[in-house]
Coordinates of C-alpha atoms in Angstrom, one line a residue:
M1 CA 0.0 0.0 0.0
L2 CA 2.8 2.4 0.9
G3 CA 4.5 1.9 -2.5
F4 CA 1.3 2.4 -4.3
L5 CA 0.6 5.7 -2.5
K6 CA 4.1 7.0 -3.3
R7 CA 3.6 6.3 -7.0
I8 CA 0.3 8.2 -6.9
F9 CA 1.7 11.2 -5.0
A10 CA 4.6 11.4 -7.5
A11 CA 2.4 11.2 -10.5
A12 CA 0.9 13.9 -12.8
K13 CA 3.1 16.8 -13.7
A14 CA 1.6 20.3 -14.2
P15 CA -0.1 20.9 -17.6
T16 CA 1.7 22.6 -20.4
N17 CA -0.8 25.2 -21.6
E18 CA 2.1 27.4 -22.6
Q19 CA 5.7 26.3 -23.1
H20 CA 7.5 29.4 -21.9
A21 CA 7.2 31.2 -18.6
G22 CA 7.7 34.9 -17.7
T23 CA 7.6 36.5 -21.2
L24 CA 4.2 38.1 -21.5
G25 CA 3.9 41.6 -20.0
V26 CA 1.0 43.9 -19.0
D27 CA 1.1 45.5 -22.5
E28 CA 0.3 42.1 -24.0
L29 CA -2.4 41.5 -21.4
A30 CA -4.0 44.8 -22.2
R31 CA -3.9 44.0 -26.0
R32 CA -5.4 40.6 -25.6
L33 CA -8.2 41.9 -23.4
G34 CA -8.9 45.0 -25.5
I35 CA -8.7 47.1 -22.3
G36 CA -6.3 50.0 -21.6
E37 CA -3.3 49.2 -19.4
R38 CA -4.1 52.2 -17.1
E39 CA -7.7 50.9 -16.7
L40 CA -6.5 47.5 -15.8
R41 CA -4.2 48.9 -13.1
T42 CA -6.6 51.3 -11.6
V43 CA -9.9 49.4 -11.6
A44 CA -11.5 49.3 -8.1
I45 CA -11.3 45.8 -6.5
T46 CA -14.5 45.9 -4.6
Y47 CA -17.2 43.3 -4.0
E48 CA -20.7 43.2 -2.6
Q49 CA -21.1 40.4 0.0
F50 CA -24.4 38.6 0.5
Q51 CA -25.8 35.2 1.6
I52 CA -27.8 32.7 -0.3
P53 CA -29.4 29.5 1.2
K54 CA -27.8 26.2 0.5
R55 CA -30.0 23.3 -0.6
S56 CA -28.4 21.2 2.2
G57 CA -29.1 23.9 4.8
G58 CA -27.2 26.9 6.0
T59 CA -26.0 29.7 3.8
R60 CA -23.4 30.4 1.2
T61 CA -21.4 33.6 1.0
I62 CA -21.4 35.2 -2.4
L63 CA -19.0 38.0 -3.4
A64 CA -20.3 40.0 -6.4
P65 CA -17.7 42.2 -8.1
N66 CA -18.5 45.8 -9.0
P67 CA -19.8 46.3 -12.6
Q68 CA -16.5 47.4 -14.1
L69 CA -14.4 44.7 -12.4
K70 CA -17.0 42.2 -13.5
S71 CA -16.7 43.3 -17.1
F72 CA -12.9 42.9 -17.0
Q73 CA -13.3 39.5 -15.4
R74 CA -15.6 38.4 -18.2
A75 CA -13.0 39.6 -20.8
I76 CA -10.4 37.5 -19.0
L77 CA -12.6 34.5 -18.9
H78 CA -13.5 34.6 -22.6
R79 CA -10.3 36.0 -24.1
L80 CA -7.6 34.4 -21.9
F81 CA -9.1 31.3 -20.3
E82 CA -11.1 29.8 -23.1
P83 CA -8.2 28.3 -25.0
L84 CA -6.5 26.9 -21.9
R85 CA -6.7 23.3 -21.0
S86 CA -8.2 21.8 -17.9
H87 CA -8.2 18.1 -17.0
R88 CA -10.7 15.9 -18.8
C89 CA -12.1 14.8 -15.4
A90 CA -13.1 18.3 -14.4
T91 CA -16.7 18.5 -15.7
G92 CA -18.0 21.6 -14.0
F93 CA -17.9 25.0 -15.7
E94 CA -16.5 23.5 -18.9
R95 CA -17.8 23.9 -22.4
D96 CA -19.9 20.9 -23.6
S97 CA -19.9 19.5 -20.0
S98 CA -22.7 19.4 -17.5
I99 CA -24.0 17.6 -14.4
V100 CA -25.1 14.9 -16.8
S101 CA -21.7 14.4 -18.3
N102 CA -20.3 14.3 -14.8
A103 CA -22.7 11.6 -13.8
L104 CA -22.6 9.3 -16.9
P105 CA -19.1 7.8 -16.3
H106 CA -20.5 6.3 -13.0
L107 CA -23.5 4.6 -14.6
R108 CA -24.3 1.0 -13.5
Q109 CA -21.3 0.6 -11.1
D110 CA -21.1 -1.6 -8.1
V111 CA -19.8 1.2 -5.8
V112 CA -20.1 4.9 -6.0
I113 CA -18.0 7.1 -3.6
R114 CA -18.7 10.8 -3.3
L115 CA -16.4 13.1 -1.5
D116 CA -16.5 16.9 -1.0
I117 CA -13.8 19.6 -0.5
K118 CA -14.4 22.1 2.3
D119 CA -14.6 25.8 1.2
F120 CA -13.3 25.0 -2.3
F121 CA -13.1 28.6 -3.7
G122 CA -12.0 30.1 -0.5
S123 CA -9.2 27.5 -0.2
T124 CA -7.9 28.2 -3.7
K125 CA -5.3 30.7 -2.6
S126 CA -4.0 33.7 -4.6
S127 CA -0.4 32.4 -4.3
R128 CA -1.4 29.3 -6.3
V129 CA -3.3 31.4 -8.8
E130 CA -0.3 33.7 -9.4
S131 CA 2.0 30.8 -9.7
Y132 CA -0.3 29.3 -12.4
F133 CA -0.3 32.6 -14.3
R134 CA 3.5 32.7 -14.3
R135 CA 3.7 29.0 -15.3
I136 CA 1.6 29.6 -18.4
G137 CA 3.7 32.5 -19.7
W138 CA 2.9 35.7 -17.9
A139 CA 5.8 37.9 -16.5
D140 CA 5.7 38.8 -12.8
D141 CA 4.0 42.2 -13.3
A142 CA 1.3 40.7 -15.5
A143 CA 0.8 37.7 -13.4
G144 CA 0.4 39.9 -10.3
L145 CA -2.1 42.1 -12.0
L146 CA -4.1 39.1 -13.3
T147 CA -4.1 37.7 -9.8
K148 CA -5.3 41.0 -8.4
L149 CA -8.2 41.1 -10.9
C150 CA -9.2 37.5 -10.2
T151 CA -8.8 37.0 -6.5
Y152 CA -10.1 38.8 -3.3
R153 CA -8.9 38.4 0.2
E154 CA -6.2 36.0 -0.9
S155 CA -8.5 33.5 -2.6
L156 CA -11.0 32.9 -5.4
P157 CA -14.2 34.9 -4.7
Q158 CA -17.3 32.8 -5.1
G159 CA -19.4 35.1 -7.4
A160 CA -16.6 36.3 -9.8
P161 CA -17.1 35.1 -13.4
T162 CA -13.5 34.0 -13.5
S163 CA -13.5 31.8 -10.4
P164 CA -15.2 28.6 -11.6
R165 CA -13.0 28.1 -14.7
L166 CA -9.9 29.3 -13.0
S167 CA -10.5 26.7 -10.2
N168 CA -10.3 24.0 -12.9
L169 CA -7.2 25.4 -14.6
V170 CA -5.3 25.8 -11.3
N171 CA -6.3 22.3 -10.2
Y172 CA -5.1 20.3 -13.2
R173 CA -2.5 18.5 -11.1
L174 CA -5.1 17.6 -8.5
D175 CA -7.4 16.1 -11.1
A176 CA -4.5 14.3 -12.8
R177 CA -3.4 12.7 -9.5
L178 CA -6.9 11.7 -8.5
D179 CA -7.4 10.2 -12.0
E180 CA -4.2 8.3 -11.7
L181 CA -5.3 7.0 -8.3
A182 CA -8.7 5.9 -9.8
R183 CA -7.2 4.2 -12.9
R184 CA -4.7 2.2 -10.8
R185 CA -7.7 0.8 -8.9
T186 CA -9.8 0.3 -12.1
L187 CA -12.2 3.1 -10.9
G188 CA -13.7 6.0 -12.7
Y189 CA -13.2 9.6 -11.4
T190 CA -14.9 12.9 -12.1
R191 CA -15.0 16.3 -10.3
Y192 CA -17.7 18.9 -10.5
A193 CA -16.4 21.9 -8.5
D194 CA -15.9 20.7 -5.0
D195 CA -17.8 17.4 -5.6
M196 CA -15.5 14.4 -6.4
T197 CA -16.9 11.0 -7.4
F198 CA -15.2 7.6 -7.8
S199 CA -17.0 4.5 -9.0
G200 CA -16.2 1.0 -10.1
P201 CA -16.5 -2.7 -9.3
E202 CA -16.4 -4.2 -5.9
S203 CA -13.3 -6.1 -6.9
M204 CA -10.4 -5.3 -9.1
P205 CA -8.1 -7.5 -11.3
K206 CA -4.8 -8.4 -9.9
Q207 CA -2.0 -10.2 -11.8
V208 CA -0.9 -13.4 -10.1
G209 CA 1.8 -15.4 -11.8
S210 CA 0.6 -16.2 -15.3
G211 CA -3.1 -15.7 -14.4
I212 CA -5.5 -13.1 -13.0
N213 CA -7.6 -13.2 -9.9
Y214 CA -9.7 -10.6 -8.2
E215 CA -9.3 -8.9 -4.8
S216 CA -11.7 -6.5 -3.1
F217 CA -10.4 -3.0 -2.9
R218 CA -10.6 -1.3 0.4
I219 CA -12.7 1.8 0.3
N220 CA -10.9 3.2 3.3
D221 CA -7.6 3.0 1.4
I222 CA -9.1 5.1 -1.5
I223 CA -10.5 7.7 0.9
H224 CA -7.2 7.9 2.7
A225 CA -5.3 8.4 -0.6
V226 CA -7.8 11.0 -1.8
K227 CA -7.5 12.9 1.6
K228 CA -3.7 12.9 1.3
I229 CA -3.7 14.2 -2.3
V230 CA -6.3 16.8 -1.6
S231 CA -4.2 18.0 1.4
D232 CA -1.1 18.1 -0.7
E233 CA -2.9 20.5 -3.1
G234 CA -4.0 22.9 -0.3
Y235 CA -7.5 21.6 0.5
I236 CA -9.3 19.8 3.3
L237 CA -11.6 16.9 2.6
H238 CA -15.1 16.5 4.2
T239 CA -15.0 13.1 5.8
D240 CA -18.3 13.2 7.8
K241 CA -21.7 14.0 6.4
K242 CA -20.4 14.9 3.0
L243 CA -19.0 11.4 2.5
R244 CA -21.4 9.1 0.6
I245 CA -20.7 5.4 -0.3
S246 CA -23.5 3.7 -2.2
R247 CA -23.8 0.3 -3.7
R248 CA -26.1 -1.3 -6.3
H249 CA -28.9 -1.9 -3.8
D250 CA -28.8 1.8 -2.7
R251 CA -29.9 4.8 -4.7
Q252 CA -26.7 6.0 -6.3
L253 CA -26.8 9.8 -6.9
V254 CA -24.1 11.8 -8.7
T255 CA -24.6 15.5 -9.0
G256 CA -28.3 15.0 -8.4
I257 CA -28.8 12.3 -11.0
V258 CA -29.6 8.6 -10.3
V259 CA -27.0 6.4 -12.0
N260 CA -28.0 2.9 -10.8
D261 CA -29.2 1.9 -14.3
K262 CA -30.7 4.4 -16.7
P263 CA -29.7 8.0 -15.8
N264 CA -32.7 9.9 -14.4
L265 CA -33.9 12.4 -11.9
P266 CA -34.7 10.8 -8.5
R267 CA -38.2 9.3 -8.4
P268 CA -39.5 11.7 -5.7
T269 CA -38.4 14.6 -7.8
R270 CA -40.1 13.2 -10.9
R271 CA -43.3 12.6 -8.9
R272 CA -43.2 16.2 -7.5
L273 CA -42.8 17.6 -10.9
R274 CA -45.8 15.7 -12.3
A275 CA -47.9 16.9 -9.4
I276 CA -46.8 20.5 -9.9
E277 CA -47.5 20.2 -13.6
H278 CA -51.0 18.9 -12.9
R279 CA -51.6 21.7 -10.4
L280 CA -50.5 24.4 -12.8
R281 CA -52.7 22.9 -15.5
T282 CA -55.8 22.6 -13.4
R283 CA -55.5 25.5 -10.9
G284 CA -53.0 27.8 -12.5
E285 CA -50.7 28.0 -9.5
A286 CA -48.2 25.8 -7.7
T287 CA -45.0 25.8 -5.7
L288 CA -43.0 26.3 -9.0
T289 CA -43.8 28.8 -11.7
A290 CA -44.4 27.6 -15.3
Q291 CA -40.9 29.0 -16.1
Q292 CA -39.2 27.1 -13.3
L293 CA -41.1 23.9 -14.3
A294 CA -39.8 24.4 -17.8
G295 CA -36.3 24.5 -16.5
W296 CA -36.8 21.2 -14.8
R297 CA -38.2 19.7 -17.9
A298 CA -35.2 21.0 -19.9
L299 CA -32.9 19.2 -17.5
Q300 CA -34.8 16.0 -17.8
K301 CA -34.6 16.3 -21.6
M302 CA -30.9 16.9 -21.4
I303 CA -30.4 13.8 -19.3
E304 CA -32.3 11.7 -21.9
T305 CA -30.4 13.2 -24.8
E306 CA -26.9 12.9 -23.4
A307 CA -27.6 9.3 -22.2
E308 CA -28.5 8.2 -25.8

């Protein structure tokens, strides 16, 4: 086990989105963004803070940038980040990816393991972000300015347009190491923001002499290895109520989608939507508006389409 963990922790070098570091200056940054250098340097870094309720209870802190900063962040997102490469296992906030594409790799598996990272954006520190910008080619001044525009209070602000995609780019190595861990155990792995999922058979093949037999993998070993990798990358793993282990006889949920057999919304959700649809049709009012119900129906259609 120790040798196996050492191989995993040593695996997966940083991505090569750019081949040269430290050559692109603020003038080039301004040119690519189509924004004046003086404007980039003097924009106010201010955010409005407010709370929104979590589905699981409690509240989430949102930091909304001021309008000018938000427009600059959108330019960074579309003009700088779009061509950059994140790991294939990072399915959240990526073009042509969704909660459905995050769930499909875990369809019809014996075991599904779901783990969660604490305070994901808040734990993605500005020092790591600046190091990433330097690594992909920006000189110190430009990397520092980009970091100033994309971070707040020394981390990624949840509410900035740049934060979701940047969290994937910065965490390429995290995903590569977790993917390597999964592949060595014949498991699948995906990550949607702070939500990591592993799945696979109850047993894995093992070469013995000239033949193959099967041994059960220890779920605790996987969790321990994930916890170590996540810690190496600057995060803390939830290991209490956010840890979910489900087998074939359980309802296996991945990003809100049932993956036991045919991907679908949970049965209670489908029943509730039918009841709401009936109430809207017969009484004209319900706990969801017609527009909200249409959104749920669009999600169900997306699940059916992507599963084909």
